[in-house]
XYZ file of N, CA and C in Angstrom:
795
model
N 0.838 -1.195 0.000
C 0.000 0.000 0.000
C 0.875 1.247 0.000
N 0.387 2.221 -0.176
C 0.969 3.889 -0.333
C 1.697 4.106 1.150
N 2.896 4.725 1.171
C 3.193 4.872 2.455
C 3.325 6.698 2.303
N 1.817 7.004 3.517
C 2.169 8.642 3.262
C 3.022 8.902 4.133
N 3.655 8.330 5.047
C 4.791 8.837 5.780
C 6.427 8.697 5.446
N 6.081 8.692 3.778
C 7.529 8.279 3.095
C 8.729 9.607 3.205
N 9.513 9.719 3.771
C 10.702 10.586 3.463
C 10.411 11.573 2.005
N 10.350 12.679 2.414
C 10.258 14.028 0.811
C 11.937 13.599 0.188
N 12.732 13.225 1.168
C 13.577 13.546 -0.040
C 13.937 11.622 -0.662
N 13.071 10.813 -0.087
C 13.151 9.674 -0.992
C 11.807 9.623 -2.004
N 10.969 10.494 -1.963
C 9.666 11.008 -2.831
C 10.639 11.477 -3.921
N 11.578 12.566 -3.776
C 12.364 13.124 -4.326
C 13.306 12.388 -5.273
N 14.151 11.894 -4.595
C 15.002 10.861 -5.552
C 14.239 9.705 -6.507
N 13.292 9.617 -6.111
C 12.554 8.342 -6.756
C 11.736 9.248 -8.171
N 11.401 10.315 -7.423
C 10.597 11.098 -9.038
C 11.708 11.809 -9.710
N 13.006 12.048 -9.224
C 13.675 12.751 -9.944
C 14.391 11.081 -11.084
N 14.368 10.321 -10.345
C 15.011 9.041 -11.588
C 13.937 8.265 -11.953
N 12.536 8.611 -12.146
C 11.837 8.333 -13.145
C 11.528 9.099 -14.309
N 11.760 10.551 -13.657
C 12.210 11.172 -14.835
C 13.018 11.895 -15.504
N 14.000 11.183 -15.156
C 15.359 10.694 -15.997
C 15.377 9.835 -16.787
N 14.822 8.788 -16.470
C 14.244 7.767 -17.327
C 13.457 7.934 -18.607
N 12.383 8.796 -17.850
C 11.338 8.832 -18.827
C 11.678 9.864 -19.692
N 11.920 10.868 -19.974
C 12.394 11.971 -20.692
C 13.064 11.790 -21.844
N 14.602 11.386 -21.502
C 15.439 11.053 -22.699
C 14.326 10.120 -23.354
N 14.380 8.666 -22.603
C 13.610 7.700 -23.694
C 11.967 8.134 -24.465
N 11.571 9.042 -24.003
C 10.432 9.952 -24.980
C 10.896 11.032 -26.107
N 12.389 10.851 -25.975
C 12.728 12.009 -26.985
C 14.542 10.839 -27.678
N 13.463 9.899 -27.484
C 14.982 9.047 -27.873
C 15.981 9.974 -29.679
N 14.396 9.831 -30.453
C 14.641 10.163 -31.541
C 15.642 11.582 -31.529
N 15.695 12.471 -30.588
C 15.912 13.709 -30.699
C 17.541 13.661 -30.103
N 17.809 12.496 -29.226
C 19.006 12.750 -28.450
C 20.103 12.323 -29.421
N 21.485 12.881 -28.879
C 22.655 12.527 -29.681
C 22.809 11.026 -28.584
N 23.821 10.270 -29.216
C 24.471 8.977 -28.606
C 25.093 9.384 -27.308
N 25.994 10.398 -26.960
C 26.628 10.859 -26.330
C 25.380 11.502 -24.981
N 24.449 12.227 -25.578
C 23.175 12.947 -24.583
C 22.669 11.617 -23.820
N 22.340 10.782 -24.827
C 21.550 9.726 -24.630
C 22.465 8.992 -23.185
N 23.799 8.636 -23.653
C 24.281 7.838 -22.345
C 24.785 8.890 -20.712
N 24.571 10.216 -21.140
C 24.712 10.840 -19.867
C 23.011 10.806 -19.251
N 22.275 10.439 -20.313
C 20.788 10.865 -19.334
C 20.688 9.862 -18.434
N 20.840 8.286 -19.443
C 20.875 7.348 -18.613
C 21.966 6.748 -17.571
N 23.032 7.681 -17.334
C 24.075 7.028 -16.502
C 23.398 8.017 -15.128
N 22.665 9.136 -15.447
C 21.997 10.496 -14.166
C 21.019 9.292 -13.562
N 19.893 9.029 -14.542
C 18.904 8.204 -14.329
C 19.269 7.118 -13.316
N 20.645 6.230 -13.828
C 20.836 4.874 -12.978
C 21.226 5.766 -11.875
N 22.313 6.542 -11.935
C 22.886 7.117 -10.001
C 21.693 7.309 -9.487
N 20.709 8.112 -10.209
C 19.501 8.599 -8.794
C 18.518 7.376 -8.594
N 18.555 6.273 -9.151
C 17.749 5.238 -9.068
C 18.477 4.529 -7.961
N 20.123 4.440 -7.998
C 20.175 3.824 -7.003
C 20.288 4.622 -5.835
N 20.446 5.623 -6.106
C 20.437 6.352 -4.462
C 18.908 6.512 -3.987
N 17.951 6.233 -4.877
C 16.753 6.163 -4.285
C 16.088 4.541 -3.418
N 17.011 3.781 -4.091
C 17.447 2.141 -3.779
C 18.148 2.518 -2.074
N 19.600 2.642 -2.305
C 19.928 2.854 -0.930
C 19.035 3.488 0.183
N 18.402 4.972 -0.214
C 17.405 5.346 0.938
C 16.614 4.573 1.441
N 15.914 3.914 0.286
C 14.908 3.234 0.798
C 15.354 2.156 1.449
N 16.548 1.685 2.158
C 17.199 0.706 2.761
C 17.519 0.663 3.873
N 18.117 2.455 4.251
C 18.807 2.872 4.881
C 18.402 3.882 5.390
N 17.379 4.876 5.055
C 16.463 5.703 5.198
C 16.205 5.924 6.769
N 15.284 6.818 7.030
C 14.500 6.831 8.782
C 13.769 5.560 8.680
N 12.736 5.090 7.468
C 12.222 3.881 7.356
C 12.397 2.764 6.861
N 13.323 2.188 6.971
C 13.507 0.889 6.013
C 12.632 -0.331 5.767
N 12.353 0.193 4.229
C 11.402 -0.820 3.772
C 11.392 -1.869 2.488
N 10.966 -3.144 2.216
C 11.168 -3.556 1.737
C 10.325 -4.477 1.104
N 10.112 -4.987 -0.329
C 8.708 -5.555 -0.532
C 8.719 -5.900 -2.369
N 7.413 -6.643 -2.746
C 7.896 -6.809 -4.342
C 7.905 -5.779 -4.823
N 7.788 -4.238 -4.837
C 7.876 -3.272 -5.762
C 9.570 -2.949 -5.618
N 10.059 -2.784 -4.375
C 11.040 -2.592 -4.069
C 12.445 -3.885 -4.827
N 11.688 -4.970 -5.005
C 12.469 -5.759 -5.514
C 12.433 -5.850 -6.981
N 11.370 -5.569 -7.494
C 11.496 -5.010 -8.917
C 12.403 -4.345 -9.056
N 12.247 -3.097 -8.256
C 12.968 -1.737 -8.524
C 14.753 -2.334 -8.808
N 14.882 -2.935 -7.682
C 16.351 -3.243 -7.407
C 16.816 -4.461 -9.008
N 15.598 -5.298 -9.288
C 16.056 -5.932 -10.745
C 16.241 -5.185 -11.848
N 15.584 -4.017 -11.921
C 15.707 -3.248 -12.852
C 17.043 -2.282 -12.686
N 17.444 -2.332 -12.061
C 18.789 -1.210 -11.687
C 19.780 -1.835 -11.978
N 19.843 -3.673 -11.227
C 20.719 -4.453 -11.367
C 21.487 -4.846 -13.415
N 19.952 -5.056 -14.203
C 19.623 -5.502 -15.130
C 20.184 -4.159 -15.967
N 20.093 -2.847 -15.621
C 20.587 -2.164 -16.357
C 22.518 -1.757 -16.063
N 22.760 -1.852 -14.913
C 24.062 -1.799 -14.430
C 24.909 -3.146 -15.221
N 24.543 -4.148 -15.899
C 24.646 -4.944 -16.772
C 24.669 -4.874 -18.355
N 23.359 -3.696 -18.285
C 23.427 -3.394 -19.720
C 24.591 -2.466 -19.792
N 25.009 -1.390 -18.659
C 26.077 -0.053 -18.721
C 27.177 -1.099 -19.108
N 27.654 -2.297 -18.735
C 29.081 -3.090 -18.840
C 29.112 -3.533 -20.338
N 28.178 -3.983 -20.399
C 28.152 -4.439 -21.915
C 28.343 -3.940 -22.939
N 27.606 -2.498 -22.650
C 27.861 -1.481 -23.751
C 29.386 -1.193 -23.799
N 30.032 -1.360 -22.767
C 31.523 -0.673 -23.459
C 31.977 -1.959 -24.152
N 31.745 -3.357 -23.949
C 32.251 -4.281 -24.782
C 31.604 -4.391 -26.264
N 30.122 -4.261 -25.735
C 29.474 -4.326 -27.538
C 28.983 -3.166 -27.811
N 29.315 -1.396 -28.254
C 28.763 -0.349 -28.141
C 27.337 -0.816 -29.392
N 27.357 -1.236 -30.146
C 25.980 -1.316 -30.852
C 25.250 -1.939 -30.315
N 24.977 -2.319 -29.042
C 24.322 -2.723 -28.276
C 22.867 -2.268 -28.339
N 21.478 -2.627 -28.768
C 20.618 -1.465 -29.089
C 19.705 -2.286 -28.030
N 19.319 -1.674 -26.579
C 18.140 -2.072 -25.536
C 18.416 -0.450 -24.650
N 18.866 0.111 -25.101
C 18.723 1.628 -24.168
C 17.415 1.981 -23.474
N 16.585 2.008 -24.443
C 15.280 3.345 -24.396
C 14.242 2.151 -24.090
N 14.684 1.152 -23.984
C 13.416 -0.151 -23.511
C 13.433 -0.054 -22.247
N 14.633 -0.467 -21.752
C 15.416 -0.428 -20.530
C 15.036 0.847 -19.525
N 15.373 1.862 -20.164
C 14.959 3.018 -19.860
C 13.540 3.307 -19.243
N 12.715 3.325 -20.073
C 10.916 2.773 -19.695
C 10.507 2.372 -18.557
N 11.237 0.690 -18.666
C 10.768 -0.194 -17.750
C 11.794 0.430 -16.337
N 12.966 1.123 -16.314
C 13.337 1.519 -15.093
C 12.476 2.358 -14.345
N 12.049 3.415 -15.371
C 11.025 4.274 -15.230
C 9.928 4.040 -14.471
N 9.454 2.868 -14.653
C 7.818 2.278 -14.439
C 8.488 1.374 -12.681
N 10.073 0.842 -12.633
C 10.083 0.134 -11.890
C 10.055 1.112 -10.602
N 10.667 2.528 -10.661
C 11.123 3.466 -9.820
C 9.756 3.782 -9.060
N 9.014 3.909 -10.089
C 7.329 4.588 -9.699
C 6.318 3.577 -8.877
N 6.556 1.988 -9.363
C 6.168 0.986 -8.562
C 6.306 0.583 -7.004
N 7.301 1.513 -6.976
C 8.765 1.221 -5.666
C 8.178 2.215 -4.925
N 7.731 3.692 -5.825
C 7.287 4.559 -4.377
C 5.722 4.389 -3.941
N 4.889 3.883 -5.132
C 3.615 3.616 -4.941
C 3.486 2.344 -3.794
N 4.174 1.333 -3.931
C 3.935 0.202 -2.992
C 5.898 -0.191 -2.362
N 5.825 0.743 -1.267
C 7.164 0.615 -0.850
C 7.565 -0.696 -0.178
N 6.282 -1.478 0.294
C 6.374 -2.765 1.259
C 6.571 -2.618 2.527
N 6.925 -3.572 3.660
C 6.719 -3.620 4.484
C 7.822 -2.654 5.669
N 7.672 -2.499 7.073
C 8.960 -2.385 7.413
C 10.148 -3.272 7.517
N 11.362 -3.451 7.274
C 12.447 -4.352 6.991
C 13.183 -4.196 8.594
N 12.718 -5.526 8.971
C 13.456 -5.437 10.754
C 14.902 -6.150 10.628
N 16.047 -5.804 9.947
C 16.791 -6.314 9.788
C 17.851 -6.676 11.227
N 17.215 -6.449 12.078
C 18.283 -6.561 13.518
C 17.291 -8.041 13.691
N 16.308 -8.352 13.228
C 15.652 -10.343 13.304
C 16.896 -10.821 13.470
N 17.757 -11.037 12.323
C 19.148 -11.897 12.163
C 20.242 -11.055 11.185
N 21.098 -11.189 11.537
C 22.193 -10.499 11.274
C 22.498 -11.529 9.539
N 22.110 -12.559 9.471
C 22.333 -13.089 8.074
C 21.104 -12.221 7.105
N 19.585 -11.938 7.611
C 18.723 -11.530 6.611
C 19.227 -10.500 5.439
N 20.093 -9.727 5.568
C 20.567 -9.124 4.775
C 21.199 -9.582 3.103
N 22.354 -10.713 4.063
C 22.991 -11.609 2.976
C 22.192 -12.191 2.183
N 21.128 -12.554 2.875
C 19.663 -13.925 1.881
C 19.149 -13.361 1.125
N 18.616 -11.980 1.221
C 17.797 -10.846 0.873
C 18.874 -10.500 -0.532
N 20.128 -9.947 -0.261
C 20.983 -9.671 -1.768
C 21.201 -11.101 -2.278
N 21.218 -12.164 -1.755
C 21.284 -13.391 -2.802
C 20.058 -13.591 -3.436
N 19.563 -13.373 -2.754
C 17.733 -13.125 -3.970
C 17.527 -12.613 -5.052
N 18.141 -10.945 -4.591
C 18.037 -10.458 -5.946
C 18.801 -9.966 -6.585
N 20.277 -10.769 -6.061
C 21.184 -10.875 -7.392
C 20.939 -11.878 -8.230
N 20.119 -13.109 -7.626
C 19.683 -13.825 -8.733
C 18.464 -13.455 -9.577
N 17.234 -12.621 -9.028
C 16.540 -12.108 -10.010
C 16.984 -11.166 -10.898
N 18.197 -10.396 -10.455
C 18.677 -9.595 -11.949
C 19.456 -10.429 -12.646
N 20.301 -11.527 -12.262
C 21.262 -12.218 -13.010
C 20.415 -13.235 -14.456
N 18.988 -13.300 -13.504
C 18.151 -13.926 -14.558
C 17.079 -13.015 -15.331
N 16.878 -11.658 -14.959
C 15.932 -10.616 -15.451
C 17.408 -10.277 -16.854
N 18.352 -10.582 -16.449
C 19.388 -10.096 -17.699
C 19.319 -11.418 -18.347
N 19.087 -12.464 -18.312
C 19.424 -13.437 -18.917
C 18.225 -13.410 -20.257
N 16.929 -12.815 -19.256
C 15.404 -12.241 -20.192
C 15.628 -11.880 -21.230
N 16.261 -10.739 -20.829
C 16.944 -9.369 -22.030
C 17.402 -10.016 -22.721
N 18.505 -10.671 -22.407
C 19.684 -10.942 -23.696
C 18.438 -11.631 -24.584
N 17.627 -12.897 -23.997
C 17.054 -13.750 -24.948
C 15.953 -13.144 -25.566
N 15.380 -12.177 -25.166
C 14.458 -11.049 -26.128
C 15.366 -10.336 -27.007
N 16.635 -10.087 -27.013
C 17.213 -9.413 -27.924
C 17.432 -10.737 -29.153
N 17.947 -11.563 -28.610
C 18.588 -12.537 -29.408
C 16.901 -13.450 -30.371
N 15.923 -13.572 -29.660
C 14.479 -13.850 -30.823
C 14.533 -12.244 -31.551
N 14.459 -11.495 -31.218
C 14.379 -10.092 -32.085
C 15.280 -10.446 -33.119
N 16.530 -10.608 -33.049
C 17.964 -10.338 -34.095
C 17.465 -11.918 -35.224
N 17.187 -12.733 -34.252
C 16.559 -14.063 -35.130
C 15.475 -13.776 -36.019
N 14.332 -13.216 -35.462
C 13.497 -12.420 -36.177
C 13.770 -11.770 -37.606
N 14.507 -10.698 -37.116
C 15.035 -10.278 -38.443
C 15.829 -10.407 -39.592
N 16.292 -11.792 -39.136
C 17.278 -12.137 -39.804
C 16.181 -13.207 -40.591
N 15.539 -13.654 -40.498
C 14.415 -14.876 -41.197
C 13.465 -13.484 -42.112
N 13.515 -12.514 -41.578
C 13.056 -11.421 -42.340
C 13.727 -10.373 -43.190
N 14.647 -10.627 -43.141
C 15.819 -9.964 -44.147
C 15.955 -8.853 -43.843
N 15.817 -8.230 -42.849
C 15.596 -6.885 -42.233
C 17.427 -6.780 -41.618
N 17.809 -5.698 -41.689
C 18.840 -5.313 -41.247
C 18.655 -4.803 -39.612
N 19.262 -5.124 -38.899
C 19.033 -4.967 -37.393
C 19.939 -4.122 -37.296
N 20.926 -3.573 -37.562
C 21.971 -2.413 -37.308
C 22.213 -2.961 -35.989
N 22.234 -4.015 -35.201
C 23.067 -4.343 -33.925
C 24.482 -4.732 -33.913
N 24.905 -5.280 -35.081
C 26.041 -6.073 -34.989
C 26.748 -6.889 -34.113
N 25.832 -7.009 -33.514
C 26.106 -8.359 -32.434
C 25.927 -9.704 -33.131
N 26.873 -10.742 -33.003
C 26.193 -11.955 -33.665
C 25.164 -12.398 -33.162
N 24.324 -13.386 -33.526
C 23.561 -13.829 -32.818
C 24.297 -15.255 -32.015
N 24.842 -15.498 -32.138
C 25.826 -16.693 -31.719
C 26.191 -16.103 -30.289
N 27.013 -15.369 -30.180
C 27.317 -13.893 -29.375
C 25.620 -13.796 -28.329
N 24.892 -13.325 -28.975
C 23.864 -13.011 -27.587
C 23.322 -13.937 -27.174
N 23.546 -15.723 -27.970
C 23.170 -16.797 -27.179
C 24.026 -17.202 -26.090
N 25.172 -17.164 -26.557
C 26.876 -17.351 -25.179
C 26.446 -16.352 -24.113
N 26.021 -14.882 -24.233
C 25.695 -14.603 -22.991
C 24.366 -14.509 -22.267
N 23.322 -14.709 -22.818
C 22.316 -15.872 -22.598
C 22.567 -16.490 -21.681
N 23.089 -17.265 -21.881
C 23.441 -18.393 -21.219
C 24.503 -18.305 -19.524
N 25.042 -17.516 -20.220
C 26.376 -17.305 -19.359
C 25.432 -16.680 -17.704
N 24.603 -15.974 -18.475
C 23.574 -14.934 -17.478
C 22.500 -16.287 -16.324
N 22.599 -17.164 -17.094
C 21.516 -18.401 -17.040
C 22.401 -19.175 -15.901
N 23.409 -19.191 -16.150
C 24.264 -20.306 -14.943
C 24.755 -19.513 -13.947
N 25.181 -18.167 -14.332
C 25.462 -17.314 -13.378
C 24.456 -17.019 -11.861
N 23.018 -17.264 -12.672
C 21.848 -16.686 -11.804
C 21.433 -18.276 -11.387
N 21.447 -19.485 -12.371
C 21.466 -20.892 -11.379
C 22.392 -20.857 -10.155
N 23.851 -20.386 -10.431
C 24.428 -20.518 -9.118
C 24.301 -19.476 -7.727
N 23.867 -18.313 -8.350
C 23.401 -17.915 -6.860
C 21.796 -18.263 -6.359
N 21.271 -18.728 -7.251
C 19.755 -19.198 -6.723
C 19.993 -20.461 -5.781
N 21.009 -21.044 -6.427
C 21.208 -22.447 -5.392
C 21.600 -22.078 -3.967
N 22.932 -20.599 -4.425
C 22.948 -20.466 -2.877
C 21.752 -19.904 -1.912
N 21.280 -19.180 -2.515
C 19.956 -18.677 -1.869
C 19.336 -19.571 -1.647
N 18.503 -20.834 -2.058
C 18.044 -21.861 -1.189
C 18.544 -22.451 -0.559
N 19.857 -22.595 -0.492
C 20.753 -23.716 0.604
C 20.698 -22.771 1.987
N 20.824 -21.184 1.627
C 20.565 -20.603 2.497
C 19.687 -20.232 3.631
N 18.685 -20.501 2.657
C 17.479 -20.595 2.945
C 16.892 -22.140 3.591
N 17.497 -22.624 3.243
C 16.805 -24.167 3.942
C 17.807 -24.760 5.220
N 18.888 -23.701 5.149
C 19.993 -24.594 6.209
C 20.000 -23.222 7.580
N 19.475 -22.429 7.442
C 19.191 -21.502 8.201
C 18.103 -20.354 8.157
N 17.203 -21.220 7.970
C 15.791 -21.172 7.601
C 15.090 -20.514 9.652
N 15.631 -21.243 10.412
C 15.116 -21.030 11.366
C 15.668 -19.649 12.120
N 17.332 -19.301 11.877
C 18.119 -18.494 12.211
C 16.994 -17.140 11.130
N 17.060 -17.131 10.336
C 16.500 -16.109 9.424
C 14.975 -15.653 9.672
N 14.058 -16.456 10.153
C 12.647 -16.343 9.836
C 12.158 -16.849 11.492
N 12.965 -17.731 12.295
C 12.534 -17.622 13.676
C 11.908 -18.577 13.493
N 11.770 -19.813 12.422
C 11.303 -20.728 12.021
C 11.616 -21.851 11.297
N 11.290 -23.419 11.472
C 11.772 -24.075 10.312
C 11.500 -24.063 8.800
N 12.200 -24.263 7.934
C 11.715 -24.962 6.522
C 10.187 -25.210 6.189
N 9.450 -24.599 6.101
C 9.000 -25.171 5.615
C 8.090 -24.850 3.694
N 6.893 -25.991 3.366
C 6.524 -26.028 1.852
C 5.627 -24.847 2.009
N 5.545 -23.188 1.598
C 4.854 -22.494 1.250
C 4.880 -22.271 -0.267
N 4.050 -20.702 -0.050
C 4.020 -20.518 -1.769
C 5.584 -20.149 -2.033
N 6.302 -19.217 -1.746
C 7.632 -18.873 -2.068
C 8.316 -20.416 -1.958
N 8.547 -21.120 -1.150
C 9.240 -22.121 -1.370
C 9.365 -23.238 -2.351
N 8.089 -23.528 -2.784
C 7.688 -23.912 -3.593
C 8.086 -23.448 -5.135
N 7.425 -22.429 -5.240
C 7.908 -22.296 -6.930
C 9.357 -22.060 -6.633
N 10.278 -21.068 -5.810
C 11.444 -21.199 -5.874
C 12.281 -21.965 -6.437
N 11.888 -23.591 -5.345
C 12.047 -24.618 -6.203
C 11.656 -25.457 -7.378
N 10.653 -24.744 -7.926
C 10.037 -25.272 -9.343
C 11.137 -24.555 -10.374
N 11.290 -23.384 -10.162
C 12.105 -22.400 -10.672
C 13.432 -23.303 -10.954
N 14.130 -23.136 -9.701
C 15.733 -23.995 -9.912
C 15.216 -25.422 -10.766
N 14.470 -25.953 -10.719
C 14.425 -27.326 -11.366
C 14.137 -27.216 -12.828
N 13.140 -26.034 -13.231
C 13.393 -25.626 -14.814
C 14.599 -25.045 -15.523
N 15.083 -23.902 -14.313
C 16.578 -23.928 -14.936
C 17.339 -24.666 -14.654
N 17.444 -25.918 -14.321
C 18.220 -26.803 -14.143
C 18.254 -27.990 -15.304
N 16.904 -28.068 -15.379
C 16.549 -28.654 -16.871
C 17.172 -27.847 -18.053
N 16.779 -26.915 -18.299
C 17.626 -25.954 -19.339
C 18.960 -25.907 -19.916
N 19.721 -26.173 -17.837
C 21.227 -26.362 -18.555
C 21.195 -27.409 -18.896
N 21.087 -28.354 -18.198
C 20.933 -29.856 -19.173
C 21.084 -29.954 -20.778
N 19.657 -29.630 -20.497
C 19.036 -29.839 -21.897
C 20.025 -28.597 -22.787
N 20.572 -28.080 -22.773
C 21.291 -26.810 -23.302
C 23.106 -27.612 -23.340
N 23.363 -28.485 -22.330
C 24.956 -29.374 -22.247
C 24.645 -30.520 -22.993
N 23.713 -31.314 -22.713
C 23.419 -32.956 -22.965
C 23.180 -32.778 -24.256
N 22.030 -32.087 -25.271
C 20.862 -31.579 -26.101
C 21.290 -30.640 -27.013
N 22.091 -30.212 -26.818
C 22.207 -28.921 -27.562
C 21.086 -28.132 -27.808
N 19.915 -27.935 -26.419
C 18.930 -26.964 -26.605
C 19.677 -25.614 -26.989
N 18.644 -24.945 -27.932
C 18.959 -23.956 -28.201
C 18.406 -23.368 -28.965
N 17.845 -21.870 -29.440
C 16.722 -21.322 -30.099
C 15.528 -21.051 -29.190
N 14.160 -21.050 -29.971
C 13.238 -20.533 -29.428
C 12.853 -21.838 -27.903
N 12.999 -22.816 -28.439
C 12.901 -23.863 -27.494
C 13.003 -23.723 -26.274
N 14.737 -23.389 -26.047
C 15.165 -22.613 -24.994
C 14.913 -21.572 -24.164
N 14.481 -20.693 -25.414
C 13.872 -19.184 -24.712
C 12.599 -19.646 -24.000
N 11.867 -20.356 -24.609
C 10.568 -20.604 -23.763
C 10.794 -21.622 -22.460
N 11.732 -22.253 -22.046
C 11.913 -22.650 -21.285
C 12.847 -21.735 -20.304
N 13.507 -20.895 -20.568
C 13.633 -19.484 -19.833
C 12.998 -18.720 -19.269
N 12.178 -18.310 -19.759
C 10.979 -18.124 -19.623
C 9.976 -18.777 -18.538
N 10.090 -19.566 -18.774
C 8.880 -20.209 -17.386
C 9.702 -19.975 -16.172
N 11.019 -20.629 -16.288
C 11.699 -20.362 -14.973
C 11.528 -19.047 -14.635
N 11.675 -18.349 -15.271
C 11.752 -16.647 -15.095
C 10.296 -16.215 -14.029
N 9.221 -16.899 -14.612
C 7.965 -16.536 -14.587
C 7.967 -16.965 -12.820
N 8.527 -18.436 -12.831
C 8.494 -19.286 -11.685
C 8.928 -18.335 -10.526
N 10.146 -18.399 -11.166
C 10.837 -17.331 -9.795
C 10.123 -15.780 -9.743
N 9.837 -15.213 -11.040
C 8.786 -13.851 -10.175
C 7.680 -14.430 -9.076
N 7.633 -15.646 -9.440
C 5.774 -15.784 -8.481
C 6.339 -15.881 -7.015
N 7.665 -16.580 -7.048
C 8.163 -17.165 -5.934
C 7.773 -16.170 -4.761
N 8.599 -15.084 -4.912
C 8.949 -14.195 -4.159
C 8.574 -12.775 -4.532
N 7.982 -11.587 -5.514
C 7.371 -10.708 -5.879
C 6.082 -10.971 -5.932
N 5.613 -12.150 -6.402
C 4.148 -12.389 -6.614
C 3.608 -13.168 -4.968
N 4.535 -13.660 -4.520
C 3.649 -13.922 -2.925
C 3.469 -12.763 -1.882
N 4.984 -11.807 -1.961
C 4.575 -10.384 -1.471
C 3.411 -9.415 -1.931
N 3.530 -9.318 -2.872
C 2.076 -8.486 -3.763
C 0.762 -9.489 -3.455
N 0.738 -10.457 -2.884
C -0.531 -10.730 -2.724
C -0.493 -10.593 -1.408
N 0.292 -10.638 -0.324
C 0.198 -10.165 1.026
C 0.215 -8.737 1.797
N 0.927 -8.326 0.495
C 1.343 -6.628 0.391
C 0.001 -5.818 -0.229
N -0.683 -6.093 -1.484
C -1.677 -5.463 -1.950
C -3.339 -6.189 -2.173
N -2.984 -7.744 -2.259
C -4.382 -8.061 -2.215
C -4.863 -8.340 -0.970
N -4.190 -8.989 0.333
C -4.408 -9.213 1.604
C -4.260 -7.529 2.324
N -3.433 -6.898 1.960
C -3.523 -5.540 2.523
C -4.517 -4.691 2.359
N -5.261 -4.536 1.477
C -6.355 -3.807 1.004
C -7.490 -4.739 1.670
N -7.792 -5.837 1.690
C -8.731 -6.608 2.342
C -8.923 -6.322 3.539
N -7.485 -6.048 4.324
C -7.513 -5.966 5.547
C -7.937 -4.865 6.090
């Protein structure tokens, strides 16, 4: 729900890097290359300093808008690296948007208060979470870029990316095992100090559950991607579900405790 007792100057940072966001990418057509990457390098600093407040703030809070927010920052701090390796890199002004929309989500439904003195590990569990939802929200990207470049290439259309497509399947992928291995740690974490963290044992809820539906589709994937030579659309759609799996896990069980049980209540 709306928190009217939110900090003016995290109201502040949060509307000043949505529209940062939003601006350049509404006038994409108009900006030089050079305009374009100072709007969005302003945009990411005040996004994350609106990230840190909200962490560190008088109120620290935390919740699925807030964890969006933080995939989308992560997911673009990924796209900033890439670009100096592949500058024709073309996901700017998409990217841009959806930071936009994630920033505004974050102040509309900030989540709960974050009692991080519970356990001195909640912190660690909490960034292994969602370094694996950006490690796999980038893995998204790459594979929406890479059906796009496929796309056009079965369409004879010139993509002006110059990326191979060979190239955005290797890091695809790379994004895919990267985010399998911290998801694993995050459940081992989660299940071997489950009681230290939550004041409770293990046990089968909704987050736990798809979590683990999640790791077991991307686990299938690599498989099927080492053993199989999966690869193509096949793949992407099996990316995809995992992807889907793990939003429900943990964004989609907060948003139903956060906005459909909260409003009920």
């Amino acid at each position: 729900m709306i928190l009217p007792s939110a900090s003016p100057l995290g109201w502040l940072l949060a509307l000043a890097a949505a529209a940062a966001y939003a601006a350049p990418a509404a006038a994409a057509s108009r900006l030089s290359a050079e305009g374009g990457r100072i709007a969005l390098l302003l945009a990411w600093v005040l996004h994350g300093a609106a990230l840190v407040w909200g962490l560190v703030g008088e109120t620290p809070h935390f919740g699925f808008a807030p964890a969006l927010s933080m995939t989308a920052w992560l997911v673009l701090t990924a796209y900033a690296v890439e670009r100096q390796l592949f500058p024709q890199m073309q996901a700017r002004w998409t990217l841009a948007a959806l930071g936009a929309a994630a920033v505004l989500l974050a102040l509309v439904f900030p989540g709960q208060p974050l009692h991080v003195a519970a356990s001195p590990w909640l912190p660690l569990h909490l960034a292994l979470g969602i370094a694996s939802y950006g490690l796999f929200a980038a893995a998204v990207v790459h594979a929406w870029l890479m059906t796009r470049a496929e796309r056009q290439i079965r369409l004879a259309v010139d993509a002006h990316s110059g990326i191979p497509l060979l190239t955005l399947e290797r890091l695809t992928f790379r994004f895919v095992m990267a985010g399998f291995a911290v998801l694993s740690a995050t459940l081992i974490a989660g299940w071997w100090f489950s009681e230290t963290l939550y004041g409770r044992a293990w046990h089968w809820d909704h987050k736990a559950v798809f979590s683990v539906l999640s790791w077991l589709t991307f686990a299938i994937l690599l498989i099927g991607r080492s053993r199989f030579g999966w690869r193509g659309r096949n793949a992407v759609r099996v990316l995809y579900a995992g992807a889907a799996l793990l939003l429900l896990a943990y964004v989609g069980s907060r948003f139903v405790i956060e906005v459909v049980l909260g409003r009920a209540a």
